[in-house]
Coordinates of C-alpha atoms and ligand atoms in Angstrom, one line a residue:
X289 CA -28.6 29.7 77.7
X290 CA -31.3 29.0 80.0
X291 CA -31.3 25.9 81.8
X292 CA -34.5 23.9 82.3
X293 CA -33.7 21.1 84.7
X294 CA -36.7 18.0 85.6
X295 CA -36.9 16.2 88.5
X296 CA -37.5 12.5 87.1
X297 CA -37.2 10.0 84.5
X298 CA -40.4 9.2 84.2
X299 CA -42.6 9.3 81.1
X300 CA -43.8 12.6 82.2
X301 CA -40.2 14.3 82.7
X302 CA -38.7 12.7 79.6
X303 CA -41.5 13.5 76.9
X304 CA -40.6 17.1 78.4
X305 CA -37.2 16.7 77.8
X306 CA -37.9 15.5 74.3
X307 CA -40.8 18.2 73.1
X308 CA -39.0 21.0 74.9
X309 CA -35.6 19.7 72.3
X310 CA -38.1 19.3 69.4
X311 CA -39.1 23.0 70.0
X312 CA -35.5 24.7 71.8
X313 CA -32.0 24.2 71.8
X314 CA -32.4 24.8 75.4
X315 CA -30.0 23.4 78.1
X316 CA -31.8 20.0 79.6
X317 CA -30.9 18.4 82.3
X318 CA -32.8 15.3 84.2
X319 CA -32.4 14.1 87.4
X320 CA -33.3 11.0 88.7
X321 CA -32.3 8.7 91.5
X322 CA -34.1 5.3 90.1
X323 CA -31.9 4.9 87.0
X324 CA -30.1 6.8 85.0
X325 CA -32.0 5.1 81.8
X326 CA -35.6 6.1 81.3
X327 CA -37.4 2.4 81.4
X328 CA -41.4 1.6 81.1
X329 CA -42.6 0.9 84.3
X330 CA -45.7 -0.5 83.4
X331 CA -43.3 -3.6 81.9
X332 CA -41.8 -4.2 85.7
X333 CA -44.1 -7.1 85.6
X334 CA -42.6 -8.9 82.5
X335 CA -38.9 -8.6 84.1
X336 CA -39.9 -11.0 87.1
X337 CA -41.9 -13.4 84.8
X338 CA -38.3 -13.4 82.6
X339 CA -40.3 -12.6 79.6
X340 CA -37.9 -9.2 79.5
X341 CA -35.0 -7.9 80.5
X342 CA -34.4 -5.0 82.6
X343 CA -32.6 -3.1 79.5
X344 CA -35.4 -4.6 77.0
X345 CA -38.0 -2.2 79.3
X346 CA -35.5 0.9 77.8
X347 CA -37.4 2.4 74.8
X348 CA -34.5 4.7 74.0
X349 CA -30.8 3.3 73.4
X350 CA -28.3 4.8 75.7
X351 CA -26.7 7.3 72.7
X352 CA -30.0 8.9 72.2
X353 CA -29.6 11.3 75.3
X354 CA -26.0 12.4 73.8
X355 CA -27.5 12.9 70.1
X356 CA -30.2 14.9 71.8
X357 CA -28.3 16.6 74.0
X358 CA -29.7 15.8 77.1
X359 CA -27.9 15.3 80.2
X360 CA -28.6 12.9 83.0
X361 CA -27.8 12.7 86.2
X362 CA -28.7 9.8 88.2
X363 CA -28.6 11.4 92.0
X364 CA -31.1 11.8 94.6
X365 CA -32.5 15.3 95.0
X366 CA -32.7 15.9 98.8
X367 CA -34.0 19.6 98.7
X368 CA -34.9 22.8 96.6
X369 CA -33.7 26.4 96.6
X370 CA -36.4 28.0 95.1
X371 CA -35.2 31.9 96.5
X372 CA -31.7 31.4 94.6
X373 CA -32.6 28.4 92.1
X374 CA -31.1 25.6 93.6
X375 CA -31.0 21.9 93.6
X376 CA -28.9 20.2 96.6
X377 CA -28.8 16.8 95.2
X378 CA -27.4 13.4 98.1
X379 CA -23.8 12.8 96.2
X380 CA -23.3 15.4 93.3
X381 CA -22.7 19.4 93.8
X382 CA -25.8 21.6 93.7
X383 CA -27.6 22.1 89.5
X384 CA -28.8 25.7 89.0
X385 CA -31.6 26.1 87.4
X386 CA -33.7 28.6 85.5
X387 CA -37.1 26.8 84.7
X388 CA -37.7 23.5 87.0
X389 CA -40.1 20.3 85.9
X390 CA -41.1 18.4 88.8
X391 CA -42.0 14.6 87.3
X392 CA -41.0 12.8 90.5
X393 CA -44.1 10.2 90.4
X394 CA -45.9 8.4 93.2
X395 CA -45.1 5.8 96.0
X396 CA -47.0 2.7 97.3
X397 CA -49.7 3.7 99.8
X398 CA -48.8 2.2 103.5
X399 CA -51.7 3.1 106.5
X400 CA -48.9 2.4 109.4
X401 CA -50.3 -0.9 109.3
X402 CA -48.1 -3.0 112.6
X403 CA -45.1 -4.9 111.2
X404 CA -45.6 -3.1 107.8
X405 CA -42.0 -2.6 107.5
X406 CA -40.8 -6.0 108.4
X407 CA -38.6 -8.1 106.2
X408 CA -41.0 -9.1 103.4
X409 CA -43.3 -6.8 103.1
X410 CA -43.5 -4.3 100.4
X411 CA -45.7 -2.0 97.8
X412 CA -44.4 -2.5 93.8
X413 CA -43.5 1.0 92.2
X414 CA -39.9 1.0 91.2
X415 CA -36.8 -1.3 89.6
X416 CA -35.8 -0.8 93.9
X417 CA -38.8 -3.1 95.0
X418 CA -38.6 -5.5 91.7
X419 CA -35.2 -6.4 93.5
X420 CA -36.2 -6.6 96.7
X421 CA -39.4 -8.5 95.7
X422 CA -37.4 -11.1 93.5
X423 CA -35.4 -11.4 97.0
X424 CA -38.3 -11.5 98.9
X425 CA -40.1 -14.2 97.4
X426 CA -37.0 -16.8 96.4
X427 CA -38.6 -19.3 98.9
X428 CA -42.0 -18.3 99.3
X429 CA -44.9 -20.5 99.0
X430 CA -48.0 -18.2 100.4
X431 CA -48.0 -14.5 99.8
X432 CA -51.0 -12.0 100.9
X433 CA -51.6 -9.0 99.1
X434 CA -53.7 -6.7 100.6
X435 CA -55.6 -4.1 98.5
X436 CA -57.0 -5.4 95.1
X437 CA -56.2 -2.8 92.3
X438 CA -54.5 -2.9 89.0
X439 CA -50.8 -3.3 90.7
X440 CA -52.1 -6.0 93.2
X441 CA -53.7 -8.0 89.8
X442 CA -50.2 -7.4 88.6
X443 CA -48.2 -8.8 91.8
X444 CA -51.0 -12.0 91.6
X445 CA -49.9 -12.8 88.2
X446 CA -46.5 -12.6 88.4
X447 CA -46.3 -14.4 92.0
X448 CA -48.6 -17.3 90.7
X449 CA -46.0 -18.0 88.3
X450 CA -43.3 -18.8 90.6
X451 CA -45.9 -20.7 92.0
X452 CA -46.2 -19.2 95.0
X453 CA -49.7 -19.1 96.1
X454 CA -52.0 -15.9 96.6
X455 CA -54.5 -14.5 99.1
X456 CA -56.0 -11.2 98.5
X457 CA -57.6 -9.2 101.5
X458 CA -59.7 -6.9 100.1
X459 CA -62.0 -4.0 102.5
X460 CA -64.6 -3.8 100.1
X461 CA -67.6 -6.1 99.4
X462 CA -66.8 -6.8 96.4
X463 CA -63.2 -6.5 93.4
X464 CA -62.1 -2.7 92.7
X465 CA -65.4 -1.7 94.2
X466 CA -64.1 1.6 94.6
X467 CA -64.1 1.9 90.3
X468 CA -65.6 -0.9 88.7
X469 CA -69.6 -1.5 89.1
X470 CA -71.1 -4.9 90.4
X471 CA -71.4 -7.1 87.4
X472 CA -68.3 -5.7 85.8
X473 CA -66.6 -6.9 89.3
X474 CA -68.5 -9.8 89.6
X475 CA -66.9 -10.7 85.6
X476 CA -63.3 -9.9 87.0
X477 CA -63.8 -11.7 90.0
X478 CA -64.6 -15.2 88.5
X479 CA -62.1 -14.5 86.1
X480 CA -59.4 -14.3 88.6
X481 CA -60.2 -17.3 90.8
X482 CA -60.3 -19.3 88.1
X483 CA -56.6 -19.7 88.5
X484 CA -55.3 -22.4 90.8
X485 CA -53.5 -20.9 93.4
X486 CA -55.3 -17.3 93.9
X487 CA -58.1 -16.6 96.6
X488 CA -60.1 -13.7 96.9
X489 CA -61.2 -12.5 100.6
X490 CA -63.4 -9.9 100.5
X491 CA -64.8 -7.6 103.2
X492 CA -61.2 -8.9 104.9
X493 CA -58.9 -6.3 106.1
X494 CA -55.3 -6.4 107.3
X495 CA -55.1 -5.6 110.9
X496 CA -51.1 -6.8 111.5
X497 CA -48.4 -9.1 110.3
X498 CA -46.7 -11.1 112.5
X499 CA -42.8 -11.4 112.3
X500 CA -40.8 -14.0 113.0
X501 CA -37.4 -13.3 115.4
X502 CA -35.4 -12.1 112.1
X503 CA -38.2 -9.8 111.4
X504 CA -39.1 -11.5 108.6
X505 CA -43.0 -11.8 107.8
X506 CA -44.9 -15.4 108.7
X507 CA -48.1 -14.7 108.9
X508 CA -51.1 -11.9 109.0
X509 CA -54.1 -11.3 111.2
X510 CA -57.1 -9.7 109.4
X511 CA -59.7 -7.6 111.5
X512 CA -62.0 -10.7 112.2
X513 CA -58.7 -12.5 114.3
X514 CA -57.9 -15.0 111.6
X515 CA -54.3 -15.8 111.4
X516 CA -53.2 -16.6 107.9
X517 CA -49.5 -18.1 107.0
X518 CA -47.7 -16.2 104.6
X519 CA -43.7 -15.4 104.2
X520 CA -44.3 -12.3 101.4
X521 CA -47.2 -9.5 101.7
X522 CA -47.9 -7.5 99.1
X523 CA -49.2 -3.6 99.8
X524 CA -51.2 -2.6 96.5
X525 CA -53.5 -0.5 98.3
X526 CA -53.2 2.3 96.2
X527 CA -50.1 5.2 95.5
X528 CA -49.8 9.0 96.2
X529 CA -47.5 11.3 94.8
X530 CA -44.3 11.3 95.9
X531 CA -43.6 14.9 97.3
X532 CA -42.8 14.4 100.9
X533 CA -38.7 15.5 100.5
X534 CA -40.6 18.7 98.3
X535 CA -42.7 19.9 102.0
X536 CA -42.0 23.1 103.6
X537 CA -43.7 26.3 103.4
X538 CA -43.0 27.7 99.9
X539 CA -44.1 25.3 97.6
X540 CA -48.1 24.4 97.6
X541 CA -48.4 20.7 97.7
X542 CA -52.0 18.9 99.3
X543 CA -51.7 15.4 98.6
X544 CA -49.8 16.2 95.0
X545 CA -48.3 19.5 94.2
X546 CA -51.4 22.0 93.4
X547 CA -51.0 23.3 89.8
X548 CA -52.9 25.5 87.5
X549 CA -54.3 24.5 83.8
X550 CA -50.6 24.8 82.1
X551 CA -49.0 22.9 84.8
X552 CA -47.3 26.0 86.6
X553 CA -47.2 25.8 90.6
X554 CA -47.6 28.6 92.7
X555 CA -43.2 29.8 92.4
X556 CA -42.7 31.0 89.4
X557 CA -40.6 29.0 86.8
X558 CA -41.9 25.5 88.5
X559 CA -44.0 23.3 87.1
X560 CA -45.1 19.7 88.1
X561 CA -46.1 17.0 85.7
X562 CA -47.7 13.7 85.9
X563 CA -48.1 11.6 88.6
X564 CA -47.2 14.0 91.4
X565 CA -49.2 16.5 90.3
X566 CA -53.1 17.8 91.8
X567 CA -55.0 20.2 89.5
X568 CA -56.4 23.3 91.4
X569 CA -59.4 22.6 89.2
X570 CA -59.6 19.7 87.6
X571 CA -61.0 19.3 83.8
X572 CA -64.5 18.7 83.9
X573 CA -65.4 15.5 85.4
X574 CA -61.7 14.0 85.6
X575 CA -60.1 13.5 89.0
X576 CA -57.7 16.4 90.2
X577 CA -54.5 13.4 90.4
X578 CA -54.1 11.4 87.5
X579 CA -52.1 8.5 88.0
X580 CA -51.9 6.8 84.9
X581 CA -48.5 6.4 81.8
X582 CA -50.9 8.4 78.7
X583 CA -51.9 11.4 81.2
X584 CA -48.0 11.8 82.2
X585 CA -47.1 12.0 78.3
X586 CA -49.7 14.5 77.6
X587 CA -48.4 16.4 80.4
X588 CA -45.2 16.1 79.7
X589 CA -46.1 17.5 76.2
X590 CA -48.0 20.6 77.9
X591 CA -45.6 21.7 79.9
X592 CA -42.8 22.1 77.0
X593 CA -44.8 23.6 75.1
X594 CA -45.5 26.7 78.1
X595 CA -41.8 26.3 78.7
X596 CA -40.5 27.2 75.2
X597 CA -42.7 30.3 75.0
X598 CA -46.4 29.4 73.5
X599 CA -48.2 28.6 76.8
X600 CA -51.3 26.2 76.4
X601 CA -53.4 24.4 79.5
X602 CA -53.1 20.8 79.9
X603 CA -56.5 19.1 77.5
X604 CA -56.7 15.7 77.8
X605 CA -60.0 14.9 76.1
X606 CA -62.2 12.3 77.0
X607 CA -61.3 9.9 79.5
X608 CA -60.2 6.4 78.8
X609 CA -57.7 4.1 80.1
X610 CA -57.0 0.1 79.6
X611 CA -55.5 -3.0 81.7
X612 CA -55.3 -6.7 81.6
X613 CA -56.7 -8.7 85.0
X614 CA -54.4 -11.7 83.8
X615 CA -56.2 -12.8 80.6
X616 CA -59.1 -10.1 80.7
X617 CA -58.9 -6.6 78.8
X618 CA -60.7 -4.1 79.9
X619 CA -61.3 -0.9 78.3
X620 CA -63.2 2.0 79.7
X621 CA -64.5 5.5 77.8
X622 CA -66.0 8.4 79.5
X623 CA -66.7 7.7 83.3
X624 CA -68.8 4.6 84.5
X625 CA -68.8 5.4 87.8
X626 CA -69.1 2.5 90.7
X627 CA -72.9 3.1 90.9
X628 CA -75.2 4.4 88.8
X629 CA -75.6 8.3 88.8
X630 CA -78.6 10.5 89.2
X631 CA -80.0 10.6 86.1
X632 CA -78.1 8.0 84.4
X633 CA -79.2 4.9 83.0
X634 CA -77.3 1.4 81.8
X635 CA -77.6 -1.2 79.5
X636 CA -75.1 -4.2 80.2
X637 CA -74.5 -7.4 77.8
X638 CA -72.9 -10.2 79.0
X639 CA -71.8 -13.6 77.8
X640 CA -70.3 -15.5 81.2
X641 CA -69.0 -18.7 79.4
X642 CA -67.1 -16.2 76.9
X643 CA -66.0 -13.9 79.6
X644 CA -67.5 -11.2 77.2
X645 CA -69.2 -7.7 78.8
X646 CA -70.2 -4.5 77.3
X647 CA -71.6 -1.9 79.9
X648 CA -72.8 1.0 78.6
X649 CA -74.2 4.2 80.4
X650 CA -76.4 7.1 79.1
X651 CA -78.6 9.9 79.9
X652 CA -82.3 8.6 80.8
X653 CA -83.9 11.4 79.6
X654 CA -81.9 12.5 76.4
X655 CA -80.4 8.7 75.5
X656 CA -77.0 10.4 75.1
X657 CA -74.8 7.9 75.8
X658 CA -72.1 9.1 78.5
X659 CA -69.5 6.1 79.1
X660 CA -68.6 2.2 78.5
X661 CA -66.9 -0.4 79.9
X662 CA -65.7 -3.0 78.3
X663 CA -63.9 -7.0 79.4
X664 CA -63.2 -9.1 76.8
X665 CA -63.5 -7.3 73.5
X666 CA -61.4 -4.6 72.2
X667 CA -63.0 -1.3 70.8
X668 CA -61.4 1.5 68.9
X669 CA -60.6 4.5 71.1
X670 CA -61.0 6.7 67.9
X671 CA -64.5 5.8 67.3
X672 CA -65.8 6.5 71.1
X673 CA -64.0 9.2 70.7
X674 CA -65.8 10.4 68.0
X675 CA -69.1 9.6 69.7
X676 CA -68.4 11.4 72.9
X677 CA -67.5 14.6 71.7
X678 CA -70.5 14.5 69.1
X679 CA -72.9 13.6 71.7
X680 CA -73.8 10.6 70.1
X681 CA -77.3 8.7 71.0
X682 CA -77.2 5.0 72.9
X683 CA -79.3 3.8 69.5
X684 CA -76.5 5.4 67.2
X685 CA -73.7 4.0 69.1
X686 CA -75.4 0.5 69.4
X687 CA -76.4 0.7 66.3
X688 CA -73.0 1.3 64.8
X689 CA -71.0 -0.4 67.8
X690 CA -69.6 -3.1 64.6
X691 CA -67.6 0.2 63.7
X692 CA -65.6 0.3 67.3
X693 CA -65.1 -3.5 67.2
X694 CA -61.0 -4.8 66.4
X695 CA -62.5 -8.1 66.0
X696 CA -65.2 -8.9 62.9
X697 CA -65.6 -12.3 63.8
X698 CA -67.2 -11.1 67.4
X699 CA -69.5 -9.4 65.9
X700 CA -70.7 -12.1 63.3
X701 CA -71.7 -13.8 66.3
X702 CA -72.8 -11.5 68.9
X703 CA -74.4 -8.7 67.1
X704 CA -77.7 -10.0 66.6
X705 CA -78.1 -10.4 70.3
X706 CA -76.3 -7.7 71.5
X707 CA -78.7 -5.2 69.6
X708 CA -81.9 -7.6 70.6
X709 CA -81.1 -7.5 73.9
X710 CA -81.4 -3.6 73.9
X711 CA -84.3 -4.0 71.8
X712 CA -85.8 -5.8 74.9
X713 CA -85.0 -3.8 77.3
X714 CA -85.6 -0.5 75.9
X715 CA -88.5 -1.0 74.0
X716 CA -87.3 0.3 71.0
X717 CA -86.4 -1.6 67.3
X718 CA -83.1 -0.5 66.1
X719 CA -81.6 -2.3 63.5
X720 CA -78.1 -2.7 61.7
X721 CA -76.5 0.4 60.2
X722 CA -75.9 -0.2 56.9
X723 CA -73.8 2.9 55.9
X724 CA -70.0 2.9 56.1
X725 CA -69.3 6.6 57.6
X726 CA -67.3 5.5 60.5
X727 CA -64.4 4.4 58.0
X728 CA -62.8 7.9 57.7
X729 CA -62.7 7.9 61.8
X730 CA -59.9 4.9 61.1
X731 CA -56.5 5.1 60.6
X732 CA -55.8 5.2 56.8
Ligands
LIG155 C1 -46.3 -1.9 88.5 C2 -47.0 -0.8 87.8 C3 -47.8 -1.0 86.7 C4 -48.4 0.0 86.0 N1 -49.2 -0.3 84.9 C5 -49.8 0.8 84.3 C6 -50.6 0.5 83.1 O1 -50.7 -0.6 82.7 N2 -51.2 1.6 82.5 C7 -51.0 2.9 83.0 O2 -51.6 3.8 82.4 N3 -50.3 3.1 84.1 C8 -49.7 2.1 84.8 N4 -49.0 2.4 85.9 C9 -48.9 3.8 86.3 C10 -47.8 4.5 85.5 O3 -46.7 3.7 85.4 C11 -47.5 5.8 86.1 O4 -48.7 6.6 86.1 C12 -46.4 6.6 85.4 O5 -45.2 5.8 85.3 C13 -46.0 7.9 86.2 O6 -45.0 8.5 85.5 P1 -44.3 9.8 86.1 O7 -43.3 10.3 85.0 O8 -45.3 10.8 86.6 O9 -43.5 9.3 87.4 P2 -42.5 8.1 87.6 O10 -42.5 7.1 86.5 O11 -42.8 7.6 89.0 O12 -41.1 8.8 87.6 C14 -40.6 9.6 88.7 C15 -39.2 9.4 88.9 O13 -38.7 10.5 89.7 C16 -37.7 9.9 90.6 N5 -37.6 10.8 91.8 C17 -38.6 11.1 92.6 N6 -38.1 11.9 93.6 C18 -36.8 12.1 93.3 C19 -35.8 12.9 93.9 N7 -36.0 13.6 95.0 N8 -34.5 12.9 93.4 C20 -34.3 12.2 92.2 N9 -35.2 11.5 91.6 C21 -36.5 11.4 92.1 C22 -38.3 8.6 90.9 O14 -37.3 7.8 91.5 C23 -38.8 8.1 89.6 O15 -37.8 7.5 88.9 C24 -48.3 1.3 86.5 C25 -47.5 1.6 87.7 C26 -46.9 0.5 88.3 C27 -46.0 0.8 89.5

């Protein structure tokens, strides 16, 4: 029976595991050296602020792997055989395999800053530096993080609430410069200092941390030779995939492993998924690494469907991802780039008081509207959905934008302006749509 064996339990590796026994009866084996339970990692966060428990994070109970007939072993893979099929593995004896799924994820970015490996200093990826940040931080009262992305938000919150204080360093001029425009920073920004405790430096970046004789972190110097007190830093500048044990001549990895459109790397019978994966060519405008849970599922999906014998490429539709800054959602659809791109025009609506912002983009010339971002208010994926692929107009989806909204009470206030405020701007006299198509986009 052939024996499909994935490196990782991840999200991406175990929704392989689980189509490839929806659709086989297939030998499946996963390997993993974090846990032997598949957890959500996105939930790390909760275990430190005790709202969960480590096993609470497991969405699976421990005799679903033996109904499905899925092994695990929890072992550290230290190298592949890819001429006789081999996985040499740190404590168990070598797997054979016949079709391999590499799911092995990222790690924490570090830019061999000095004293980056001192005691108390660390990136947040797995349940290994939850532990060693709960360690870490037992008697801390100032932490720095440097790098101010979704995981550094993450570390803020749950750092403030041990009330240990938090400084961010961040290179850019202004919050996620690199992804978010301006005033959709600007919104995050005074969002975030509005808790006691946090401080944003911008344009500040880490030049070294200073130990003290137990190697143990006490302060950092930024580039402009201030000295700031801290005994935890935090590294959230970013993650890459996690392929360094994977490097040697045989397999093609550049910063991820380089696959084609149905996931297959250049040796046959290997496919990589997720995370540590780099698209040859990526799909259309969407970035060639995808670092995000939804993109690992779908991948995950892909890939067992190739494996058990009707290959398809990887599709993921229209962009869109979500994430809380402490209190603030934020939703995005289609690509709003950091600036504005050649030929594109914006409308934004914003209520500061409310910490309420809609920012739409479209085409100047055709009015197609091409992306949103949204903080604040929550929109129905389905129904952008719907207007992206139709090629909807700015006026249509402003018109109808009451049909993406969760919340009918937002709208019975901020309608009105929303649509008069475009009406300003644009020159133009939309009103209300009256008509009630956008119901069968819902779920019945
Ligand atoms: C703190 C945090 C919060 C996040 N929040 C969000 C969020 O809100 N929304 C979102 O979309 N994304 C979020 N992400 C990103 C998301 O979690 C990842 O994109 C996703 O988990 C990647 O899944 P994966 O299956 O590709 O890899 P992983 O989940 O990284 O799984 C890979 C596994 O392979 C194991 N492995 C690697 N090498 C070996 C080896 N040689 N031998 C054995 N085992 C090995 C690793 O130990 C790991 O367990 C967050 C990430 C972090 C760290």
């Amino acid at each position: 029976m052939e024996h499909v064996v994935i490196i990782g339990n991840g999200i991406s590796g175990v929704t392989a595991a689980r189509y490839i026994r929806k659709m086989s009866d297939k030998r499946i084996t996963i390997i993993s050296a974090e846990s032997k339970y598949f957890f959500s990692r996105t939930a790390l966060m909760y275990i430190y602020m005790g709202h969960m428990s480590f096993e609470d994070t497991q969405p699976y109970e421990a005799h679903f792997w033996d109904k499905n007939n899925i092994d695990l072993v929890q072992d550290y893979v230290q190298k592949v055989n890819y001429d006789d099929k081999t996985l040499h593995l740190a404590e168990t004896t070598p797997i054979h395999y016949d079709k391999l799924i590499l799911a092995v994820g990222s790690k924490p970015n570090k830019f061999g800053w000095k004293g980056q490996d001192y005691h108390g200093v660390q990136g947040l990826y797995s349940k290994k530096d939850l532990d060693l940040m709960e360690r870490n931080t037992r008697n801390a009262q100032e932490a720095i993080i440097v790098g101010g992305g979704l995981i550094g938000v993450e570390m803020a919150e749950m750092l403030l609430t041990r009330n240990i204080n938090v400084t961010f360093l961040i290179r850019e001029d202004r919050f996620w410069g690199g992804v978010l425009p301006l005033e959709d920073s600007l919104m995050v920004k005074r969002h975030l200092e509005k808790h006691n405790g946090l401080t944003l430096r911008l344009e500040e970046e880490l030049e070294e941390i200073v130990a003290d004789e137990e190697k143990r972190a006490k302060a950092v110097i930024t580039k402009k030779g201030e000295r700031i007190p801290c005994q935890f830093v935090g590294l959230t500048a970013g993650v890459s995939p996690n392929v360094d044990f994977l490097k040697g001549d045989q397999l093609e990895i550049e910063r991820g492993i380089l696959v084609n459109p149905d996931l297959s790397a250049n040796i046959p019978d290997v496919y990589a998924i997720g995370d540590c994966a780099q698209f040859k060519q990526p799909n259309g405008q969407r970035k060639p690494i995808e670092q995000v849970w939804y993109t690992g599922r779908m991948m995950g999906e892909t890939v067992a469907q190739t494996i058990c014998g009707s290959p398809v490429e990887y599709k993921p539709g229209n962009w869109f991802n979500s994430a809380k800054f402490f209190d603030l959602e934020y939703q995005t659809y289609g690509w709003v780039w950091n600036e504005l791109k050649e030929g594109e025009a914006e409308f934004i609506w914003k209520n500061d008081e409310k910490e309420l912002l809609l920012h739409f983009i479209f085409d100047k010339e055709s009015h197609e509207f091409k992306a949103i971002n949204t903080f604040g208010i929550r929109m129905r994926h389905e129904v952008f959905d719907h207007w992206l692929n139709t090629n909807a107009s700015i006026e249509e989806v402003i018109r109808n934008l009451k049909m993406a909204n969760f919340d009918p009470e937002f709208y019975k206030h901020f309608e009105k302006e929303i649509i008069e405020a475009f009406n300003k701007q644009f020159d133009q006299n939309i009103k209300l749509a009256k008509n009630k198509w956008w119901k069968s986009l819902l779920p019945q």
